[in-house]
Amino acid sequence: MDWPTAVSDSVAALDYLRSREQGVGIVGFCFGGGLAFNVAAVSSPDVLVSYYGSALPNLLELAPDVDAVSLHHFGDADDYLKSDDVDKIIEAVDGPGNEIYRYPGAGHAFDNPMPAFHHAEASALAWSRTEAFLARHLPIS
């Protein structure tokens, strides 16, 4: 997949949704978590939710351009995103109104329902936090 095309296509979708005069948010998991972050840096969603964004370590220079309030979820037992990388991500994205959570014992893709990845407790807690975050920052009119 071509990253610039994915970003521009996602921005076009976001622009279309914004034309409907509703608040818009972007949620991404793994690869999509990084893509969502990149889209938020070049566009203006109202909210960003990123689950274990695998591309984030390579996108941290975009952090100052992300003005959407954001929520980030990371598993502490992630074999793909090392703890040092997560620390760097947290330092880059921490800001007013942003929420960042780490889940002990949860690996990469902990929300994936496949048994090889799923961490039921982290998945349920992250999802409830996501729902509450979206309810606070992206109310449905």
CSV table of C-alpha atoms in Angstrom, one decimal:
chain,number,residue,atom,x,y,z
A,1,MET,CA,0.0,0.0,0.0
A,2,ASP,CA,1.2,3.5,-0.8
A,3,TRP,CA,1.3,5.5,2.4
A,4,PRO,CA,0.8,9.0,0.8
A,5,THR,CA,-2.2,7.7,-1.1
A,6,ALA,CA,-3.7,6.2,2.1
A,7,VAL,CA,-3.2,9.5,3.8
A,8,SER,CA,-4.7,11.6,1.0
A,9,ASP,CA,-7.7,9.2,0.6
A,10,SER,CA,-8.3,9.3,4.3
A,11,VAL,CA,-8.2,13.1,4.4
A,12,ALA,CA,-10.7,13.2,1.5
A,13,ALA,CA,-13.0,10.9,3.5
A,14,LEU,CA,-12.6,13.1,6.5
A,15,ASP,CA,-13.3,16.3,4.5
A,16,TYR,CA,-16.5,14.6,3.1
A,17,LEU,CA,-17.7,13.8,6.6
A,18,ARG,CA,-16.9,17.3,7.8
A,19,SER,CA,-19.1,18.7,5.0
A,20,ARG,CA,-22.1,17.0,6.6
A,21,GLU,CA,-21.7,19.6,9.4
A,22,GLN,CA,-21.1,17.0,12.1
A,23,GLY,CA,-18.1,16.5,14.4
A,24,VAL,CA,-15.6,14.0,12.9
A,25,GLY,CA,-13.2,11.7,14.6
A,26,ILE,CA,-10.7,9.2,13.4
A,27,VAL,CA,-10.0,5.8,15.0
A,28,GLY,CA,-7.2,3.5,13.9
A,29,PHE,CA,-5.8,0.1,15.1
A,30,CYS,CA,-2.2,-0.9,14.5
A,31,PHE,CA,-1.2,0.3,11.0
A,32,GLY,CA,-4.4,2.4,11.1
A,33,GLY,CA,-3.4,4.0,14.4
A,34,GLY,CA,-0.3,5.4,12.7
A,35,LEU,CA,-2.3,6.3,9.6
A,36,ALA,CA,-4.9,8.1,11.8
A,37,PHE,CA,-2.2,10.1,13.5
A,38,ASN,CA,-0.7,11.1,10.1
A,39,VAL,CA,-4.1,12.2,8.9
A,40,ALA,CA,-4.7,14.2,12.1
A,41,ALA,CA,-1.4,16.0,11.4
A,42,VAL,CA,-2.4,17.1,7.9
A,43,SER,CA,-6.1,17.6,8.5
A,44,SER,CA,-8.3,18.6,11.4
A,45,PRO,CA,-10.4,15.9,12.9
A,46,ASP,CA,-12.1,16.8,16.2
A,47,VAL,CA,-10.7,13.7,17.9
A,48,LEU,CA,-8.1,11.0,17.3
A,49,VAL,CA,-8.1,7.5,18.8
A,50,SER,CA,-5.0,5.3,18.2
A,51,TYR,CA,-4.7,1.8,19.3
A,52,TYR,CA,-1.0,0.6,19.4
A,53,GLY,CA,-0.1,2.7,16.4
A,54,SER,CA,2.7,0.7,14.8
A,55,ALA,CA,3.9,3.5,12.5
A,56,LEU,CA,4.0,6.1,15.3
A,57,PRO,CA,7.7,5.8,16.0
A,58,ASN,CA,8.4,7.0,12.5
A,59,LEU,CA,5.9,9.8,12.6
A,60,LEU,CA,6.8,11.6,15.8
A,61,GLU,CA,8.0,14.7,13.9
A,62,LEU,CA,4.3,15.3,13.0
A,63,ALA,CA,3.2,15.5,16.7
A,64,PRO,CA,3.3,19.3,16.8
A,65,ASP,CA,0.9,19.4,13.9
A,66,VAL,CA,-1.8,17.2,15.6
A,67,ASP,CA,-4.2,19.6,17.2
A,68,ALA,CA,-7.1,17.1,17.7
A,69,VAL,CA,-7.6,15.9,21.3
A,70,SER,CA,-6.3,12.3,21.3
A,71,LEU,CA,-6.5,9.0,23.1
A,72,HIS,CA,-3.8,6.4,22.8
A,73,HIS,CA,-3.7,2.8,23.9
A,74,PHE,CA,-0.6,0.6,24.3
A,75,GLY,CA,0.0,-2.9,25.6
A,76,ASP,CA,3.0,-3.1,28.0
A,77,ALA,CA,3.8,-6.6,26.6
A,78,ASP,CA,3.9,-5.5,23.0
A,79,ASP,CA,6.6,-7.3,21.1
A,80,TYR,CA,6.2,-5.0,18.1
A,81,LEU,CA,6.3,-1.6,19.8
A,82,LYS,CA,9.1,-1.8,22.4
A,83,SER,CA,8.7,0.0,25.7
A,84,ASP,CA,11.3,2.6,24.8
A,85,ASP,CA,9.4,3.4,21.6
A,86,VAL,CA,6.2,3.7,23.5
A,87,ASP,CA,7.9,6.1,26.0
A,88,LYS,CA,9.0,8.3,23.1
A,89,ILE,CA,5.5,8.3,21.6
A,90,ILE,CA,4.0,9.2,24.9
A,91,GLU,CA,6.4,12.1,25.4
A,92,ALA,CA,5.6,13.4,21.9
A,93,VAL,CA,1.8,13.1,22.1
A,94,ASP,CA,1.2,14.0,25.7
A,95,GLY,CA,-0.7,17.3,25.9
A,96,PRO,CA,-3.7,19.1,27.3
A,97,GLY,CA,-6.9,16.9,27.0
A,98,ASN,CA,-5.0,13.9,25.6
A,99,GLU,CA,-5.3,10.6,27.3
A,100,ILE,CA,-2.7,7.8,27.2
A,101,TYR,CA,-3.1,4.3,28.6
A,102,ARG,CA,-0.8,1.4,29.0
A,103,TYR,CA,-2.2,-2.1,29.7
A,104,PRO,CA,-0.1,-4.5,31.8
A,105,GLY,CA,0.2,-7.9,30.2
A,106,ALA,CA,-1.4,-6.8,26.9
A,107,GLY,CA,0.5,-7.4,23.7
A,108,HIS,CA,0.3,-5.8,20.3
A,109,ALA,CA,-3.2,-6.0,18.8
A,110,PHE,CA,-4.7,-6.8,22.2
A,111,ASP,CA,-8.1,-5.8,20.9
A,112,ASN,CA,-8.0,-8.3,18.0
A,113,PRO,CA,-10.5,-11.1,19.0
A,114,MET,CA,-8.2,-13.8,17.6
A,115,PRO,CA,-6.9,-15.9,20.5
A,116,ALA,CA,-3.3,-15.4,19.6
A,117,PHE,CA,-3.6,-11.6,20.2
A,118,HIS,CA,-6.7,-11.0,22.4
A,119,HIS,CA,-6.3,-9.7,25.9
A,120,ALA,CA,-9.9,-9.6,27.1
A,121,GLU,CA,-9.4,-7.4,30.1
A,122,ALA,CA,-7.3,-4.8,28.3
A,123,SER,CA,-9.7,-4.9,25.3
A,124,ALA,CA,-12.8,-4.3,27.4
A,125,LEU,CA,-11.2,-1.5,29.4
A,126,ALA,CA,-9.7,0.2,26.3
A,127,TRP,CA,-13.0,0.0,24.5
A,128,SER,CA,-14.9,1.5,27.5
A,129,ARG,CA,-12.4,4.3,27.7
A,130,THR,CA,-12.7,4.9,24.0
A,131,GLU,CA,-16.5,5.1,24.2
A,132,ALA,CA,-16.3,7.5,27.1
A,133,PHE,CA,-13.7,9.6,25.4
A,134,LEU,CA,-15.7,9.9,22.2
A,135,ALA,CA,-18.9,10.7,24.2
A,136,ARG,CA,-17.0,13.6,25.9
A,137,HIS,CA,-15.3,15.0,22.8
A,138,LEU,CA,-17.5,14.0,19.9
A,139,PRO,CA,-21.1,14.2,21.1
A,140,ILE,CA,-23.7,13.1,18.7
A,141,SER,CA,-26.2,15.8,17.8
